[in-house]
């Protein structure tokens, strides 16, 4: 008998443990404390994003072909390897290996987690519960990441090796619930040669996207809203001090702005009566309004704009996630969710410099 409730609790546990890895909030500061230059730190960040860009969709294909449970286990193993690589790193090459492994860990979980949750609920006739899962899972991540950010001072006090040691322990703890996950009945890895199965999965996914313009519009619309809101919160880290905010207030204020998304997640349940199109227009317009408010010189308006954008970003993201999972075939679910993540990266590349230019002149 497939144990749906235990399956969902295990996914929650993996999310909670992953969000508490506090080196993610201060990895650059930890590298700087070890003597690495800003140029080297920037290169390490480039390695992370380049690896993520290359393997986002292939990892989704592997999840659909070989099983989502296996990819979740692989994600936890690679996360532990990434923490170990950073723990024992002595050179820039070691750091780059650790950053690449960290990106791979993210890739293997992205798409696999959502597909495993949706198919687990679907096999029990409870797919309508997926929206609640998405809200709870994102809330756990946001709260955990916020707590990890508050622990930045502790991580810097402990030092890089001890901090990555904690991350290694958390990754290994997350391996426990990952090993206990079940592949939903009817979604085990298909038989046949590996190369042929991968080729077939890619071919079918491309065919689905080409013949599904609504899916493409959903992906790009959600990516546009998310990219603007995400980049805005990044830019506020520099804009708030420039507007006269004392440095001692910056951390708590950014913490509150980060939690605005948690409020947006709780609003999801109140938007069920709104069609997706109406909700997308409201969120898109609201994020645009928040961006314009943040471009003003008055500090309270800037804060209100950042809070509004953060709130509507996650509201849009969850509704889009639910809608996308309702539209895609089960056998291609992880691949197409990964394509959605790739679209976000592409849109982010276009929007980031535009917003940066806007805020440099206001």
Coordinates of C-alpha atoms in Angstrom, one line a residue:
X1 CA 0.0 0.0 0.0
X2 CA 1.4 3.3 -1.1
X3 CA 1.8 5.6 2.0
X4 CA 1.0 9.0 0.6
X5 CA 1.1 10.9 3.9
X6 CA 4.5 9.5 4.9
X7 CA 5.8 10.3 1.4
X8 CA 4.8 14.0 1.7
X9 CA 6.3 14.2 5.2
X10 CA 9.6 12.9 3.9
X11 CA 9.6 15.5 1.2
X12 CA 8.9 18.2 3.8
X13 CA 11.8 16.9 5.9
X14 CA 14.2 17.0 3.0
X15 CA 13.2 20.6 2.3
X16 CA 13.5 21.7 5.9
X17 CA 17.0 20.2 6.3
X18 CA 18.1 21.7 3.0
X19 CA 16.9 25.2 3.9
X20 CA 18.9 25.2 7.1
X21 CA 22.3 24.9 5.4
X22 CA 23.4 28.3 6.5
X23 CA 26.6 28.6 4.4
X24 CA 24.3 29.3 1.5
X25 CA 23.5 32.7 2.9
X26 CA 27.2 33.7 3.5
X27 CA 29.4 31.5 1.3
X28 CA 31.0 34.6 -0.3
X29 CA 31.9 36.1 3.1
X30 CA 33.3 32.7 4.2
X31 CA 35.5 32.6 1.1
X32 CA 36.6 36.2 1.6
X33 CA 37.6 35.3 5.2
X34 CA 39.8 32.6 3.8
X35 CA 41.7 35.0 1.6
X36 CA 40.0 34.5 -1.7
X37 CA 39.6 37.7 -3.8
X38 CA 36.4 39.2 -5.1
X39 CA 37.4 38.1 -8.6
X40 CA 37.7 34.5 -7.5
X41 CA 34.4 34.7 -5.6
X42 CA 32.7 36.0 -8.7
X43 CA 34.2 33.2 -10.8
X44 CA 33.0 30.6 -8.3
X45 CA 29.4 32.1 -8.6
X46 CA 29.7 31.9 -12.4
X47 CA 30.7 28.2 -12.1
X48 CA 27.6 27.5 -10.0
X49 CA 25.2 29.2 -12.5
X50 CA 26.9 27.8 -15.6
X51 CA 26.7 24.2 -14.2
X52 CA 23.0 24.8 -13.2
X53 CA 22.2 26.1 -16.7
X54 CA 23.8 23.1 -18.4
X55 CA 22.3 20.4 -16.3
X56 CA 18.8 21.8 -15.4
X57 CA 16.9 20.0 -18.2
X58 CA 19.2 16.9 -18.4
X59 CA 18.6 16.2 -14.7
X60 CA 14.8 16.4 -15.3
X61 CA 15.1 14.0 -18.2
X62 CA 17.0 11.6 -16.0
X63 CA 14.3 11.9 -13.3
X64 CA 11.6 11.0 -15.8
X65 CA 13.6 8.1 -17.4
X66 CA 15.3 6.5 -14.4
X67 CA 12.9 7.5 -11.5
X68 CA 12.3 10.6 -9.4
X69 CA 13.2 8.8 -6.2
X70 CA 16.7 8.0 -7.5
X71 CA 17.3 11.6 -8.5
X72 CA 16.2 12.8 -5.0
X73 CA 18.7 10.4 -3.4
X74 CA 21.4 11.5 -5.9
X75 CA 20.6 15.1 -5.0
X76 CA 21.3 14.5 -1.3
X77 CA 24.5 12.5 -2.0
X78 CA 25.8 15.2 -4.3
X79 CA 24.9 17.9 -1.6
X80 CA 27.0 16.0 0.9
X81 CA 29.8 15.8 -1.6
X82 CA 29.6 19.5 -2.2
X83 CA 29.8 20.3 1.5
X84 CA 32.7 17.9 1.8
X85 CA 34.5 19.5 -1.1
X86 CA 34.1 23.0 0.4
X87 CA 35.1 21.6 3.9
X88 CA 38.4 20.2 2.6
X89 CA 39.1 22.8 -0.1
X90 CA 42.5 24.4 -0.2
X91 CA 42.6 26.0 -3.6
X92 CA 40.3 27.8 -6.1
X93 CA 40.0 24.6 -8.1
X94 CA 38.6 22.8 -5.0
X95 CA 36.1 25.6 -4.5
X96 CA 35.0 25.4 -8.1
X97 CA 34.4 21.7 -7.7
X98 CA 32.3 22.3 -4.6
X99 CA 30.2 25.0 -6.4
X100 CA 29.6 22.8 -9.4
X101 CA 28.5 19.9 -7.1
X102 CA 26.2 22.3 -5.2
X103 CA 24.5 23.3 -8.5
X104 CA 24.1 19.7 -9.6
X105 CA 22.5 18.9 -6.2
X106 CA 20.0 21.6 -6.9
X107 CA 19.4 20.4 -10.4
X108 CA 18.7 16.8 -9.4
X109 CA 16.1 17.9 -6.8
X110 CA 14.5 20.6 -9.1
X111 CA 11.6 18.9 -11.0
X112 CA 12.1 15.6 -9.3
X113 CA 10.6 16.9 -6.0
X114 CA 7.6 18.5 -7.7
X115 CA 7.0 15.5 -9.9
X116 CA 7.3 13.0 -7.1
X117 CA 4.9 15.0 -4.9
X118 CA 2.3 15.4 -7.7
X119 CA 2.4 11.8 -8.8
X120 CA 2.3 10.5 -5.2
X121 CA -0.9 12.5 -4.6
X122 CA -2.4 11.6 -8.0
X123 CA -2.0 7.9 -7.5
X124 CA -4.2 8.3 -4.4
X125 CA -6.7 10.5 -6.1
X126 CA -5.5 13.5 -4.1
X127 CA -3.9 15.7 -6.7
X128 CA -6.1 18.6 -5.6
X129 CA -4.0 18.6 -2.4
X130 CA -0.9 19.6 -4.5
X131 CA -1.5 23.3 -4.1
X132 CA -1.4 22.9 -0.3
X133 CA 1.8 20.8 -0.6
X134 CA 3.4 23.5 -2.8
X135 CA 2.5 26.2 -0.2
X136 CA 3.7 24.2 2.8
X137 CA 7.0 23.2 1.0
X138 CA 7.8 26.7 -0.1
X139 CA 6.9 28.1 3.4
X140 CA 9.3 25.6 5.0
X141 CA 12.0 26.7 2.6
X142 CA 11.5 30.4 3.1
X143 CA 11.4 30.2 6.9
X144 CA 14.4 27.9 7.0
X145 CA 16.4 30.1 4.7
X146 CA 15.5 33.2 6.7
X147 CA 16.7 31.5 9.9
X148 CA 19.9 30.5 8.1
X149 CA 20.4 34.1 7.1
X150 CA 20.0 35.2 10.8
X151 CA 22.8 32.6 11.6
X152 CA 25.3 34.3 9.3
X153 CA 27.2 35.8 12.2
X154 CA 27.4 32.4 13.9
X155 CA 28.7 30.8 10.6
X156 CA 31.4 33.5 10.3
X157 CA 32.3 33.1 14.0
X158 CA 32.6 29.3 13.6
X159 CA 34.7 29.6 10.5
X160 CA 34.4 28.0 7.0
X161 CA 35.4 24.5 7.8
X162 CA 33.1 24.1 10.8
X163 CA 30.2 25.8 9.0
X164 CA 30.5 23.4 6.0
X165 CA 30.8 20.6 8.5
X166 CA 27.3 21.5 9.7
X167 CA 26.1 21.5 6.2
X168 CA 27.6 18.1 5.6
X169 CA 25.7 16.7 8.6
X170 CA 22.4 18.3 7.4
X171 CA 22.9 16.8 3.9
X172 CA 23.5 13.3 5.4
X173 CA 20.5 13.7 7.6
X174 CA 18.4 14.5 4.5
X175 CA 19.6 11.3 2.9
X176 CA 17.6 9.3 5.4
X177 CA 14.1 10.5 4.3
X178 CA 15.3 10.5 0.6
X179 CA 16.1 6.7 0.9
X180 CA 12.6 6.1 2.4
X181 CA 10.8 7.8 -0.5
X182 CA 8.7 5.6 -2.8
X183 CA 8.3 5.7 -6.6
X184 CA 4.5 6.0 -7.2
X185 CA 2.9 2.9 -8.7
X186 CA 3.0 3.0 -12.5
X187 CA 5.9 5.5 -12.6
X188 CA 8.9 3.2 -12.1
X189 CA 11.8 3.6 -14.6
X190 CA 10.8 2.3 -18.0
X191 CA 12.5 -0.7 -19.6
X192 CA 14.9 -0.5 -22.5
X193 CA 18.3 0.8 -23.4
X194 CA 19.3 4.0 -21.4
X195 CA 20.3 6.0 -24.5
X196 CA 17.1 5.1 -26.3
X197 CA 15.0 6.0 -23.3
X198 CA 16.7 9.3 -22.9
X199 CA 16.3 10.1 -26.6
X200 CA 12.6 9.2 -26.5
X201 CA 12.0 11.4 -23.4
X202 CA 13.7 14.4 -25.0
X203 CA 11.8 13.9 -28.3
X204 CA 8.4 13.6 -26.6
X205 CA 9.1 16.7 -24.3
X206 CA 10.1 18.8 -27.3
X207 CA 7.0 17.7 -29.2
X208 CA 4.8 18.6 -26.3
X209 CA 6.3 22.1 -25.9
X210 CA 6.0 22.8 -29.6
X211 CA 2.4 21.9 -29.7
X212 CA 1.5 23.5 -26.3
X213 CA 1.7 27.3 -26.7
X214 CA -0.3 27.8 -23.5
X215 CA 2.4 26.0 -21.5
X216 CA 5.1 28.2 -23.0
X217 CA 3.1 31.4 -22.2
X218 CA 2.7 30.2 -18.6
X219 CA 6.4 29.5 -18.2
X220 CA 7.5 32.8 -19.7
X221 CA 4.9 34.8 -17.8
X222 CA 5.8 33.3 -14.4
X223 CA 9.5 33.7 -15.2
X224 CA 9.1 37.4 -16.0
X225 CA 7.2 38.2 -12.8
X226 CA 9.6 36.1 -10.7
X227 CA 12.8 37.5 -12.3
X228 CA 11.7 41.2 -11.8
X229 CA 10.7 40.5 -8.1
X230 CA 13.9 38.5 -7.4
X231 CA 16.2 41.1 -9.0
X232 CA 14.4 43.9 -7.2
X233 CA 15.1 42.4 -3.8
X234 CA 18.8 41.9 -4.8
X235 CA 19.1 45.6 -5.8
X236 CA 17.5 46.8 -2.6
X237 CA 20.5 45.4 -0.7
X238 CA 22.5 48.3 -2.3
X239 CA 19.7 50.8 -2.7
X240 CA 18.6 50.9 1.0
X241 CA 22.0 52.1 2.4
X242 CA 22.2 54.6 -0.5
X243 CA 18.9 56.1 0.7
X244 CA 20.3 56.6 4.2
X245 CA 19.3 53.4 6.0
X246 CA 21.7 52.7 8.9
X247 CA 23.8 49.6 8.3
X248 CA 22.6 48.1 11.6
X249 CA 19.0 48.0 10.3
X250 CA 19.8 46.5 6.9
X251 CA 19.9 42.9 8.1
X252 CA 16.6 42.9 9.9
X253 CA 14.9 44.9 7.1
X254 CA 16.1 42.4 4.5
X255 CA 14.9 39.6 6.7
X256 CA 11.4 41.1 6.8
X257 CA 11.4 41.7 3.1
X258 CA 12.4 38.1 2.6
X259 CA 9.5 36.9 4.7
X260 CA 7.0 38.9 2.6
X261 CA 7.0 35.8 0.3
X262 CA 5.7 33.7 3.2
X263 CA 2.7 35.9 3.5
X264 CA 2.2 35.6 -0.3
X265 CA 2.2 31.8 0.1
X266 CA -0.6 32.0 2.7
X267 CA -2.7 34.1 0.3
X268 CA -2.7 31.3 -2.3
X269 CA -5.7 29.6 -0.7
X270 CA -7.8 32.7 -1.0
X271 CA -7.2 33.1 -4.8
X272 CA -8.7 29.7 -5.9
X273 CA -11.8 31.5 -7.2
X274 CA -9.8 33.7 -9.5
X275 CA -8.9 32.3 -12.9
X276 CA -5.2 31.9 -13.5
X277 CA -5.3 34.6 -16.2
X278 CA -6.8 37.2 -13.8
X279 CA -4.4 36.2 -11.0
X280 CA -1.4 36.4 -13.4
X281 CA -2.5 39.9 -14.5
X282 CA -2.9 41.1 -10.9
X283 CA 0.5 39.7 -9.8
X284 CA 2.2 41.0 -12.9
X285 CA 0.7 44.4 -12.4
X286 CA 1.4 44.4 -8.7
X287 CA 5.1 43.5 -9.1
X288 CA 5.4 46.3 -11.7
X289 CA 3.8 48.7 -9.3
X290 CA 6.2 47.5 -6.5
X291 CA 9.2 48.1 -8.8
X292 CA 8.1 51.6 -9.6
X293 CA 7.6 52.3 -5.9
X294 CA 11.0 51.0 -5.2
X295 CA 12.5 53.4 -7.7
X296 CA 11.2 56.4 -5.8
X297 CA 13.6 58.3 -3.4
X298 CA 11.3 58.0 -0.4
X299 CA 12.4 55.2 1.9
X300 CA 8.9 54.0 3.1
X301 CA 7.7 53.8 -0.5
X302 CA 10.8 51.8 -1.4
X303 CA 10.2 49.3 1.4
X304 CA 6.5 49.0 0.5
X305 CA 7.5 48.3 -3.1
X306 CA 9.9 45.6 -2.1
X307 CA 7.4 44.0 0.2
X308 CA 4.7 44.0 -2.4
X309 CA 6.9 42.5 -5.1
X310 CA 8.1 39.7 -2.7
X311 CA 4.6 38.9 -1.6
X312 CA 3.2 38.6 -5.2
X313 CA 6.2 36.7 -6.5
X314 CA 5.6 33.5 -4.5
X315 CA 1.8 33.8 -4.9
X316 CA 2.3 33.7 -8.7
X317 CA 4.9 31.0 -8.5
X318 CA 2.7 28.5 -6.6
X319 CA -0.4 29.1 -8.8
X320 CA 1.8 28.7 -11.9
X321 CA 3.4 25.5 -10.4
X322 CA -0.1 24.0 -9.8
X323 CA -1.3 25.0 -13.2
X324 CA 1.7 23.6 -15.0
X325 CA 1.5 20.3 -13.3
X326 CA -2.2 20.0 -14.3
X327 CA -1.2 20.6 -18.0
X328 CA 1.8 18.3 -18.5
X329 CA 1.9 14.5 -19.0
X330 CA 3.0 12.3 -16.1
X331 CA 5.9 10.7 -18.0
X332 CA 7.4 14.1 -18.8
X333 CA 6.6 16.0 -15.6
X334 CA 10.1 16.4 -14.2
X335 CA 11.6 17.4 -17.5
X336 CA 9.0 20.1 -18.2
X337 CA 9.2 21.5 -14.6
X338 CA 13.0 21.7 -15.2
X339 CA 12.4 23.5 -18.5
X340 CA 10.3 26.0 -16.6
X341 CA 13.3 26.6 -14.3
X342 CA 15.6 27.0 -17.3
X343 CA 13.2 29.6 -18.8
X344 CA 13.5 31.6 -15.5
X345 CA 17.3 31.6 -15.8
X346 CA 17.0 32.9 -19.4
X347 CA 14.6 35.6 -18.5
X348 CA 16.7 36.6 -15.6
X349 CA 19.7 37.1 -17.9
X350 CA 17.6 39.6 -19.9
X351 CA 15.9 41.4 -17.0
X352 CA 18.8 41.7 -14.6
X353 CA 20.8 44.3 -16.6
X354 CA 17.7 46.3 -17.5
X355 CA 16.7 46.7 -13.8
X356 CA 20.2 47.4 -12.8
X357 CA 20.3 50.2 -15.4
X358 CA 17.0 51.6 -14.2
X359 CA 18.1 51.7 -10.5
X360 CA 21.5 53.2 -11.4
X361 CA 19.8 56.4 -12.7
X362 CA 17.1 56.9 -10.1

